[in-house]
Coordinates of C-alpha atoms in Angstrom, one line a residue:
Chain A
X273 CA -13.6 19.4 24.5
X274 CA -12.4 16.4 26.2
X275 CA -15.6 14.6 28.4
X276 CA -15.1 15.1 32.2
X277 CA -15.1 12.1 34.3
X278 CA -16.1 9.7 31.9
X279 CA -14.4 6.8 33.2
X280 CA -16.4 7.7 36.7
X281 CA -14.9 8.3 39.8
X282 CA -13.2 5.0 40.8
X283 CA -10.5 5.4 38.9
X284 CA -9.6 8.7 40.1
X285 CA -6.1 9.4 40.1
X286 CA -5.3 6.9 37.9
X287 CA -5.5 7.8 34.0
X288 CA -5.8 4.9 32.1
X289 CA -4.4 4.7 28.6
X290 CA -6.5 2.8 25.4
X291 CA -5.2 1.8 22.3
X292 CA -7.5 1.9 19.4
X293 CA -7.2 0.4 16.2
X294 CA -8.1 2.5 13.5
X295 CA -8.7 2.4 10.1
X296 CA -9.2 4.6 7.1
X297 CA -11.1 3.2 4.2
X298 CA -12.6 4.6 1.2
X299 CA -11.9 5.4 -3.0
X300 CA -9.0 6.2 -4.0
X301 CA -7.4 9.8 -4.2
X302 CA -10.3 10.6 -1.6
X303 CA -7.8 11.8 0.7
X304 CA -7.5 9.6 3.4
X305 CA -3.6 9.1 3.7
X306 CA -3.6 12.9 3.4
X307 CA -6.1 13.6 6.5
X308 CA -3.9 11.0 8.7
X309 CA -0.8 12.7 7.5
X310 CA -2.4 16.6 8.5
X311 CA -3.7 14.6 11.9
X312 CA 0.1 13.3 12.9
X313 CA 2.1 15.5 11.1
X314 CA 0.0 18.5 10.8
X315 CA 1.4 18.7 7.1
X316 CA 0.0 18.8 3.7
X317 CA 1.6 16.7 1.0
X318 CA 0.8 14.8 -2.4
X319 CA 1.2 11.4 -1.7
X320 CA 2.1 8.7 -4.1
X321 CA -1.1 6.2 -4.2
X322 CA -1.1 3.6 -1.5
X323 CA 0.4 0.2 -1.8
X324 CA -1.1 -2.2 1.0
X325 CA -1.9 0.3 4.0
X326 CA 0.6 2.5 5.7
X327 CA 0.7 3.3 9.5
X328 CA 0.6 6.5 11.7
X329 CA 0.1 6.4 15.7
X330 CA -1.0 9.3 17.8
X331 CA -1.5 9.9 21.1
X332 CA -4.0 12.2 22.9
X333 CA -3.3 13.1 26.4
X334 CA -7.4 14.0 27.4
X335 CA -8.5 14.6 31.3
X336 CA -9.6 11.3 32.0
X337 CA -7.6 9.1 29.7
X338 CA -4.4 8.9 27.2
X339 CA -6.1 7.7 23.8
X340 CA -3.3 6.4 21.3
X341 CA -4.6 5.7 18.0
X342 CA -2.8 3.2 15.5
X343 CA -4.1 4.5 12.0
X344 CA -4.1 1.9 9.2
X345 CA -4.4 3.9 6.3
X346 CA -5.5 1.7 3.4
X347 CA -5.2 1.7 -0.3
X348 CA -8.3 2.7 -1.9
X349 CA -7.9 1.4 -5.4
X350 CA -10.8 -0.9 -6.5
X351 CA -8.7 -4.1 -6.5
X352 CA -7.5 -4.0 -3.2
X353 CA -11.2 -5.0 -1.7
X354 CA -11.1 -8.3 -2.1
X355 CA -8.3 -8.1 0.4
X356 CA -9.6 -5.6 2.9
X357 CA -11.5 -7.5 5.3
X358 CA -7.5 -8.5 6.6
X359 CA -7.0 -4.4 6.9
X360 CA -9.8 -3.6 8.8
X361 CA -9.9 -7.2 11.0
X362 CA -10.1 -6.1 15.0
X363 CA -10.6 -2.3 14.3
X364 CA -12.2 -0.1 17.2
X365 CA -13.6 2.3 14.6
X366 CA -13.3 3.2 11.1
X367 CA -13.2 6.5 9.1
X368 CA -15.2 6.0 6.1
X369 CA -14.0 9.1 3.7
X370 CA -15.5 9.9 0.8
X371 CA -14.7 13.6 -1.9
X372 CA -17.3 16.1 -1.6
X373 CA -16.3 16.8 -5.5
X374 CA -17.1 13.2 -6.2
X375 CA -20.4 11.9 -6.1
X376 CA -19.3 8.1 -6.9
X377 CA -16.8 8.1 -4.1
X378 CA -19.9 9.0 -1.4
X379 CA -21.6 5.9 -3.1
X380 CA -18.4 3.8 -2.7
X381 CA -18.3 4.8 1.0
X382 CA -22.0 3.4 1.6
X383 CA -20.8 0.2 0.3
X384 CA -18.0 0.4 2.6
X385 CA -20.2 0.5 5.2
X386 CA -22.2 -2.6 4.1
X387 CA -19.0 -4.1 4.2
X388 CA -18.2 -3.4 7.7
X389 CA -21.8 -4.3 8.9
X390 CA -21.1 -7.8 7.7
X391 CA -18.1 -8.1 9.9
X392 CA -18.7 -6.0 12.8
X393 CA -21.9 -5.9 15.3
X394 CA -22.8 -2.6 15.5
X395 CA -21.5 -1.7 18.8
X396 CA -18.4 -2.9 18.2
X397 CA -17.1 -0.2 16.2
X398 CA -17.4 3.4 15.5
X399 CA -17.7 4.4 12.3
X400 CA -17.5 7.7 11.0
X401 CA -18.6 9.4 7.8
X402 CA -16.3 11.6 6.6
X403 CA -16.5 14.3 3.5
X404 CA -12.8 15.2 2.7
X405 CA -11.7 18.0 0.5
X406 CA -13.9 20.8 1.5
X407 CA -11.3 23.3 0.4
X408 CA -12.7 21.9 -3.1
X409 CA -16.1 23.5 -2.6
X410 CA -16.7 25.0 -5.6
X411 CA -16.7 21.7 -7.4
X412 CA -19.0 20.2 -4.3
X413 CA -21.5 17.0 -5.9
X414 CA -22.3 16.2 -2.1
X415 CA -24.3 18.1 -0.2
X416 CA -23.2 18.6 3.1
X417 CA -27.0 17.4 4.1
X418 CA -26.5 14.6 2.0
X419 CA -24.1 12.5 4.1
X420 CA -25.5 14.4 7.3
X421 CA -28.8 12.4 6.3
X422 CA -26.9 9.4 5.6
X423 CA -24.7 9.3 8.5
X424 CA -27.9 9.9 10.9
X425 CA -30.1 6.9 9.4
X426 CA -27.3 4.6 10.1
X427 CA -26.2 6.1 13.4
X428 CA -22.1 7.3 12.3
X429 CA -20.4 10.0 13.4
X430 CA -20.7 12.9 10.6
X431 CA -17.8 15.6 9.9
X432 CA -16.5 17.5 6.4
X433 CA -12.9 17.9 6.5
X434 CA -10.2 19.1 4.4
X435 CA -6.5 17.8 5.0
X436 CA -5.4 20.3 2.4
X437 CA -6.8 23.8 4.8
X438 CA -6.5 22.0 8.0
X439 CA -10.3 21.7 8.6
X440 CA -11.9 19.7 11.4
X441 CA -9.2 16.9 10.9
X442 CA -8.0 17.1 14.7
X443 CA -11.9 17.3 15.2
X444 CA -13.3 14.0 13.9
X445 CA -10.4 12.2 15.4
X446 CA -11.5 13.3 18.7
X447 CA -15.1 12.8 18.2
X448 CA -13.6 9.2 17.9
X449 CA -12.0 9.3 20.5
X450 CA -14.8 10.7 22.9
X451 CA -17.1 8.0 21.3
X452 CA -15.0 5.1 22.0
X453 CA -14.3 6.2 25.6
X454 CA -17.9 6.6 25.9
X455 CA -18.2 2.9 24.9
X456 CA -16.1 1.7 27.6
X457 CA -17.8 3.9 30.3
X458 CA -21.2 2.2 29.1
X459 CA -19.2 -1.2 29.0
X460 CA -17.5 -0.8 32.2
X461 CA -21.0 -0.1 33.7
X462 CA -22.9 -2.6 32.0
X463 CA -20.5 -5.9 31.4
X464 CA -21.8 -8.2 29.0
X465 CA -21.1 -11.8 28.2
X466 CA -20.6 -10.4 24.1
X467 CA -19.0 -7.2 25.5
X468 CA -14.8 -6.6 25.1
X469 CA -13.5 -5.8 28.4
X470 CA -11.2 -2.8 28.5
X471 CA -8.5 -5.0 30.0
X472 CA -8.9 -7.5 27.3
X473 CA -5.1 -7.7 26.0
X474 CA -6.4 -10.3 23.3
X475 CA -6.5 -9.0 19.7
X476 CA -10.0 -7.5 19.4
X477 CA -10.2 -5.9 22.5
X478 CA -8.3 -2.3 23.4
X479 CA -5.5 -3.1 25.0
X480 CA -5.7 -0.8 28.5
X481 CA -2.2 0.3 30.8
X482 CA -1.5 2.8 33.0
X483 CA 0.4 5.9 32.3
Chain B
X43 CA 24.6 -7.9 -23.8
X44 CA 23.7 -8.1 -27.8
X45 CA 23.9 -12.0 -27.4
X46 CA 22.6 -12.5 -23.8
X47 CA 18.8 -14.1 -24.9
X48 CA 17.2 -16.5 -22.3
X49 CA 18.8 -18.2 -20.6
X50 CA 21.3 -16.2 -19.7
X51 CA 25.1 -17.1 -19.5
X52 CA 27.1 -18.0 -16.0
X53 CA 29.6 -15.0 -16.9
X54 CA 25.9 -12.8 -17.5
X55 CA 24.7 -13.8 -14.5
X56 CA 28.0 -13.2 -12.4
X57 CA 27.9 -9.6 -13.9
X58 CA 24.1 -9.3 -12.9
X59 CA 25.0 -10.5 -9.3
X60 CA 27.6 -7.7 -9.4
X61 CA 25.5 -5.1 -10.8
X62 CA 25.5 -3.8 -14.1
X63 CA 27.3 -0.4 -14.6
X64 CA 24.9 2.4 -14.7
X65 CA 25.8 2.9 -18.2
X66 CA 24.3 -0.2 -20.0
X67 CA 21.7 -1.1 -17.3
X68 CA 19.0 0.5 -19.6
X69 CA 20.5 -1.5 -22.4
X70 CA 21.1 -4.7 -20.4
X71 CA 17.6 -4.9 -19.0
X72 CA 16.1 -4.7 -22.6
X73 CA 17.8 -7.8 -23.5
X74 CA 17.8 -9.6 -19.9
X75 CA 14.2 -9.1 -19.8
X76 CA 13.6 -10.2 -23.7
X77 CA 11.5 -6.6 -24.1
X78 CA 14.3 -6.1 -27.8
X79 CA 12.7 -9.4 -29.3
X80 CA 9.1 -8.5 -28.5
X81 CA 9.2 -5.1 -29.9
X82 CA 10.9 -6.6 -33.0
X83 CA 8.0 -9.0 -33.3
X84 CA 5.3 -6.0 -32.8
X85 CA 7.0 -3.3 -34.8
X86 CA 4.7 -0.5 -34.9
X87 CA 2.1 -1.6 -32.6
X88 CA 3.6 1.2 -30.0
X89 CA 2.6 3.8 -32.7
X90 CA -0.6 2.7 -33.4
X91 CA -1.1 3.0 -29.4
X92 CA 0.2 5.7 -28.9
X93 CA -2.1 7.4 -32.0
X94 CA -5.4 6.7 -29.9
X95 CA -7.1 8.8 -28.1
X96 CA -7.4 6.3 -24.9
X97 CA -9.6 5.9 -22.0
X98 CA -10.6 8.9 -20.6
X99 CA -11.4 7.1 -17.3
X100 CA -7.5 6.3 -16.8
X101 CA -6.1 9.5 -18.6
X102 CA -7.2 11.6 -15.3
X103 CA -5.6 9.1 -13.0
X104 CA -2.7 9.0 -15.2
X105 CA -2.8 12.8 -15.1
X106 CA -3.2 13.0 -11.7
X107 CA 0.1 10.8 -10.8
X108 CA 2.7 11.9 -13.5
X109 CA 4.2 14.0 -11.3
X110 CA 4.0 12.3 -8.2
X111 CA 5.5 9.5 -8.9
X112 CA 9.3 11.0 -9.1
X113 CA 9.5 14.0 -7.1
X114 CA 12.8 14.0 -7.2
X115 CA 13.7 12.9 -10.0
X116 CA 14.7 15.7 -12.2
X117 CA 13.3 14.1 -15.7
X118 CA 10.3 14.0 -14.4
X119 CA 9.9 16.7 -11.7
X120 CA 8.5 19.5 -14.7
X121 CA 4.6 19.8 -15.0
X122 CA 4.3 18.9 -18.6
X123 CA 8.2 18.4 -19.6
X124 CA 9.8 16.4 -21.4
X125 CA 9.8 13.6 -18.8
X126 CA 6.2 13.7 -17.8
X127 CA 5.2 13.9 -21.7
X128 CA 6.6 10.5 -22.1
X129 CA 5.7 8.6 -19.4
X130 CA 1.7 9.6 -20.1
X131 CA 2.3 8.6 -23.5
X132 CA 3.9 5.0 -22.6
X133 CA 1.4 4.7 -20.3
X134 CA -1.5 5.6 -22.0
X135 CA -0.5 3.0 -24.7
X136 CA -0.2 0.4 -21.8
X137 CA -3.6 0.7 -20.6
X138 CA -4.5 0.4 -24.8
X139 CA -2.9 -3.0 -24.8
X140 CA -4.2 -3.9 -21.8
X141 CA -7.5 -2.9 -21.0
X142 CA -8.3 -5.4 -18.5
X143 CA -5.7 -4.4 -16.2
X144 CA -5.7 -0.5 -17.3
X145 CA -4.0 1.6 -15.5
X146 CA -2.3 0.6 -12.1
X147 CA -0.1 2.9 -10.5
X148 CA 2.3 0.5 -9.6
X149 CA 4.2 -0.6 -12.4
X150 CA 5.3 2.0 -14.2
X151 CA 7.9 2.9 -11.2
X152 CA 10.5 0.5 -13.0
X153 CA 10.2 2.9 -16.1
X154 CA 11.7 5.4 -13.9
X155 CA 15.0 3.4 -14.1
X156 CA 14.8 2.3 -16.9
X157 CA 16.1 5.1 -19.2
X158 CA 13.0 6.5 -21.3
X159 CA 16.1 8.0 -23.4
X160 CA 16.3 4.5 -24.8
X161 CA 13.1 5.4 -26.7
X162 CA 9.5 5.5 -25.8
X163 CA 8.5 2.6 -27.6
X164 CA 11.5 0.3 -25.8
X165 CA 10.2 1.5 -22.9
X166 CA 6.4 0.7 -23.2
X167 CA 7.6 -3.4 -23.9
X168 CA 10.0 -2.8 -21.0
X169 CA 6.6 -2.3 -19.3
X170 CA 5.0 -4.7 -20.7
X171 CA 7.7 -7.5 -20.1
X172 CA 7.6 -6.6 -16.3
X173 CA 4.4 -7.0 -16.3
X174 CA 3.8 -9.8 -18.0
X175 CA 6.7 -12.1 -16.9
X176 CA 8.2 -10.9 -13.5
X177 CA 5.1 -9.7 -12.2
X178 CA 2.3 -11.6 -13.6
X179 CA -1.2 -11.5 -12.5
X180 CA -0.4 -9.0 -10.2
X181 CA -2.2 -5.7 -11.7
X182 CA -5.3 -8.1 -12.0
X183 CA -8.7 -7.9 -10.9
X184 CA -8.9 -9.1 -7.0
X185 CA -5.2 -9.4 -6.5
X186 CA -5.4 -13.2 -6.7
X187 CA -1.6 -14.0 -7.8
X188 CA -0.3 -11.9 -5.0
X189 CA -2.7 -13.6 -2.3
X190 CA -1.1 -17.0 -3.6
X191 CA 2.4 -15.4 -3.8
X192 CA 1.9 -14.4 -0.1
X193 CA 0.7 -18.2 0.8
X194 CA 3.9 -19.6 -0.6
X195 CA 5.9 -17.1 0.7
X196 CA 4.9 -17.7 4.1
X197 CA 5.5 -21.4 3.8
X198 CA 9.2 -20.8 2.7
X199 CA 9.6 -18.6 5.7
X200 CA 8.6 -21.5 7.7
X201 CA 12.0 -23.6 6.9
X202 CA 14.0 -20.2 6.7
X203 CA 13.0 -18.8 10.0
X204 CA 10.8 -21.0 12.0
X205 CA 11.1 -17.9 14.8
X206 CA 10.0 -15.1 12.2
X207 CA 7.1 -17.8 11.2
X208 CA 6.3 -18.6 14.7
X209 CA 5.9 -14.4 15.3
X210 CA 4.0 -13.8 12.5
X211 CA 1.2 -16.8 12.6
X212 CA 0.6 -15.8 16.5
X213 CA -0.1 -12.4 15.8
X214 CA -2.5 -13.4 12.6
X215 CA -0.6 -11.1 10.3
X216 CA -1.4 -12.6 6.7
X217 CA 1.8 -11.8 4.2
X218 CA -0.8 -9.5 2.4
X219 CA -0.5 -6.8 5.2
X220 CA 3.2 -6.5 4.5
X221 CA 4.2 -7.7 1.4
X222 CA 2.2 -6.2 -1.2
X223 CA 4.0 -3.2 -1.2
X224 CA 7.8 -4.9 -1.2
X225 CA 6.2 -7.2 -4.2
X226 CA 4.1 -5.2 -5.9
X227 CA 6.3 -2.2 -6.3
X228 CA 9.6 -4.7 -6.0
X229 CA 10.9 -3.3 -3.5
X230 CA 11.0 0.0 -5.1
X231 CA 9.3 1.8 -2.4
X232 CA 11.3 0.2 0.6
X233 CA 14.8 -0.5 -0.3
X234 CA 17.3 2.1 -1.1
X235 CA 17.7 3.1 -4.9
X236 CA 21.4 1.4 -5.5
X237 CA 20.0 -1.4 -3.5
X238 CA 16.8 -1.5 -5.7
X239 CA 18.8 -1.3 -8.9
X240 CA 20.8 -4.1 -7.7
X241 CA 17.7 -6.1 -7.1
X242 CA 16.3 -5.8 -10.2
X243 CA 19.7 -6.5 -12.2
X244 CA 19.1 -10.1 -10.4
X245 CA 15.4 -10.4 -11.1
X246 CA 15.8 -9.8 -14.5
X247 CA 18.7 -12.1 -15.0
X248 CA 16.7 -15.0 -13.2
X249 CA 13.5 -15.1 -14.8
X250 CA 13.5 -18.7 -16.1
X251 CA 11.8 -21.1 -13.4
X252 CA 14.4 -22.9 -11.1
X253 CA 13.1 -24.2 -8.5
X254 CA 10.2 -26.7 -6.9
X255 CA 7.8 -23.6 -6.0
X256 CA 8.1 -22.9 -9.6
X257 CA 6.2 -25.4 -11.1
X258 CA 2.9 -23.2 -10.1
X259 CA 1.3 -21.9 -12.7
X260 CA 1.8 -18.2 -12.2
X261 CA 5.9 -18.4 -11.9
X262 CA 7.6 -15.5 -9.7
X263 CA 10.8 -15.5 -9.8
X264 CA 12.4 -17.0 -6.8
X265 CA 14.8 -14.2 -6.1
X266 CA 12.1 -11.8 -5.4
X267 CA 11.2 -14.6 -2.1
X268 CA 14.7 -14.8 -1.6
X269 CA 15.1 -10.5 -0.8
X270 CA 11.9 -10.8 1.5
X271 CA 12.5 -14.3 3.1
X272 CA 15.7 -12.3 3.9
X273 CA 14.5 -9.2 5.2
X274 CA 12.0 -11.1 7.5
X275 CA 14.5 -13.3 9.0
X276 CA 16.6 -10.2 9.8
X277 CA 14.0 -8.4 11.3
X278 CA 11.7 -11.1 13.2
X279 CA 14.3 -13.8 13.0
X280 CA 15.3 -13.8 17.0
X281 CA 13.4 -13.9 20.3
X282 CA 15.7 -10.9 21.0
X283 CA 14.9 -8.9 18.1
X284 CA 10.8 -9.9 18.9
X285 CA 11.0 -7.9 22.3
X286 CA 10.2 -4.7 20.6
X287 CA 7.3 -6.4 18.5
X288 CA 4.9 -7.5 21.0
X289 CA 1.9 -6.1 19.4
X290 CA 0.5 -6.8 15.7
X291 CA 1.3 -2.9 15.4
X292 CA 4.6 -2.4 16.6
X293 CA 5.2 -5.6 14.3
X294 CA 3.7 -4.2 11.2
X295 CA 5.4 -1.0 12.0
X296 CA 8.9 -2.7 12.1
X297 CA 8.1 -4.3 9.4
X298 CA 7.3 -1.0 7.1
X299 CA 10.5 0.7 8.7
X300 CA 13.3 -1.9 8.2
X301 CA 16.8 -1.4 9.6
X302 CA 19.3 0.4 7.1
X303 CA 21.4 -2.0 7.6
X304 CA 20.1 -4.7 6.1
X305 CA 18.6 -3.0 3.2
X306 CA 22.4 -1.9 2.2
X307 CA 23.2 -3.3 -1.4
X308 CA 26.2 -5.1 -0.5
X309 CA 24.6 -6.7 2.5
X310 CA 21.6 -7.6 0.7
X311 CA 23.2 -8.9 -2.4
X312 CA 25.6 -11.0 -0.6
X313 CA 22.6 -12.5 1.7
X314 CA 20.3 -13.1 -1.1

């Protein structure tokens, strides 16, 4: 699936590595420390509730690049949002997740987003829309065309997942993944004064090495 | 214990510094943490809690944690046993007498120590006492007490470990990214059980206000700074042990995976 050649030709031979910050935000019990568990570990587990944010890294080896992901898995209770802004400070893209069996947790992802907006310019980061718990379809309250509709008027990535049956998790994270190295490609060809270079090892930019 | 009430004795507090023995901890902590006297000045309110039917809004979170919070933990690990039973009823009756704080999975970890066998309604002021005096303001709306908690923190680590400090403020890693957890859940989801139970014999035993930081209104109790101010200067305290921790990741990671070493009771107790 990986994009060929993305980085263009004048880095041939040479595969350059990113780091991305990314960060999972959303309600709570929506899944989210569960899909970046079945994304590192490829596991399924009940998890207690999150305290703060936990961490995961992985590291995709693609043709034209190594992408390593640090995953900030935040806690999704109510309280914590007065606090979140420090969580998702400096992300490269966020994975807004929402239940498909729970129609208030789609509406608390939308304000999620209006959240980020605030902080971020829009090509700054990538955000993705994310239905978890598709294994739960029987008890569905979100249409899949719902947050397909959603996710196209405001220009996110769109996927429905389930940690729990192993269902597109590895996929949304490389849709990410081929997204953000699309970024740099367009960045790398198009430097702007605003733009974060790719060998920016300052907080907000990805930090770039060779492997 | 029968006559330990605030403050507590030097010989209680040298015991508390030793650990209490297993067997009277439950009973200990009643009195340490003054939960005896507040259900003898609310006899019967537990009952009346526990006879309402209760938020149905926090009953399915309840529901949905009972038995995730103690997998291993054989009085709790049966779906509807005996163990489960009793922690939904304490905690039901909490969010009853505390509706504006309601449920908040955090908390009711302690209870897991604290032996339920003492009696349901010893163990719902247990939880209340915890709440209210060691950890107040900290299952409120917005987190406020914690933010402050983190500001002070960080300027204690200042004196303790200028290097840890120095680490920390480059990176811009507020305290809130690593020490609600250690606070919130004290400690109870990063240190090892023996160590945690050793911890808490000391925060209970230290509750009255000692020191300068103290006069703030919200009062934490100084040995709760004391554990973390000592598991930062451990971990971030040298340029040496800073080569690993380059990154505002790798730190946070170091910081959410801290050597066995120094978590070890008798380590820990003796630095604290």
């Amino acid at each position: 699936m990986a994009q060929k050649a993305i980085l263009g030709t004048s880095l041939e031979g040479i595969c350059p590595t990113y780091l991305y910050k990314v960060v999972l935000l959303g309600s709570t019990s929506v899944g989210k420390s569960s899909l970046a568990y079945r994304y590192v570990k490829n596991d399924f587990k009940e998890s207690l509730p999150t305290v703060g944010c936990s961490f995961f890294t992985q590291t995709l080896k693609l043709e034209v690049a190594t992408v390593k992901f640090e995953i900030w898995d935040t806690a999704g209770q109510e309280k914590y949002h007065s606090v979140c802004h420090l969580y998702y400070r400096g992300a490269h893209a966020a994975l807004l997740v929402y239940d498909i069996a729970n129609k208030e947790t789609f509406n608390r992802a939308k304000l999620w987003l209006r959240d980020l907006e605030k902080e971020f310019l829009p090509d700054e980061i990538v955000i993705a829309l994310v239905g978890n718990k598709t294994d739960l379809a029987a008890e569905r309250e979100v249409a899949t065309e719902e947050g397909e509709e959603f996710a196209r008027t405001k220009n996110l990535l769109f996927m429905e997942t389930s940690a729990k049956s192993n269902h597109q998790v590895e996929d949304i994270f490389m849709a990410i993944a081929q997204e953000l190295l699309q970024q740099e490609q367009k960045k790398a060809s198009a430097p702007s004064p605003h733009g974060r270079s790719t060998v920016d090892l300052g907080e907000s930019g990805a930090r770039m090495g060779c492997c | 214990w029968g006559g330990c009430v605030a403050p507590p004795t030097p010989q209680i507090r040298l015991r508390c510094q030793k650990g209490i023995p297993p067997s009277l901890r439950g009973r200990a902590w009643q009195y340490l943490s003054g939960s005896k006297v507040k259900l003898e000045q609310n006899i019967g309110k537990f009952d009346e809690l526990d006879l309402l039917p209760g938020d149905p809004k926090w009953l399915d979170v309840i529901e949905r944690d009972l038995h995730r919070q103690f997998p291993f933990h054989e009085m709790f690990v049966s779906r509807g046993g005996h163990g489960q039973q009793d922690l939904f009823r304490v905690l039901k009756a909490y969010t009853l007498y505390r509706p504006e704080e309601g449920y908040w999975d955090v908390p009711w970890r302690h209870l897991g120590a604290h032996p339920l066998s003492l009696g349901l309604q010893q163990a719902f002021w247990c939880l209340v006492q915890i709440c209210e005096k060691y950890l107040p303001g900290y299952y409120s709306e917005k987190l406020e007490a914690i933010q402050l908690d983190g500001q002070i923190l960080f300027s204690l680590l200042h004196k303790v470990s200028p290097v840890a400090y120095k680490h920390l403020s480059k990176q811009k890693i507020d305290p809130i990214l690593y020490m609600t957890e250690w606070f919130m859940c004290a400690f109870s989801r990063t240190l090892p059980w023996s160590s945690v139970l050793r911890v808490w014999d000391m925060f209970f035993c230290e509750a009255s206000p000692c020191a300068a930081w103290r006069s703030l209104p919200h009062l934490s109790p100084c040995r709760d700074f004391r554990v973390v101010l000592v598991l930062l200067k451990h971990t971030l305290g040298s340029s040496d042990k800073l080569k690993s921790c380059q990154g505002q990741y790798e730190t946070m990671e170091r910081l959410r995976a801290l050597s066995p070493k120094i978590m070890q009771e008798t380590f820990l107790v003796q630095e604290v």
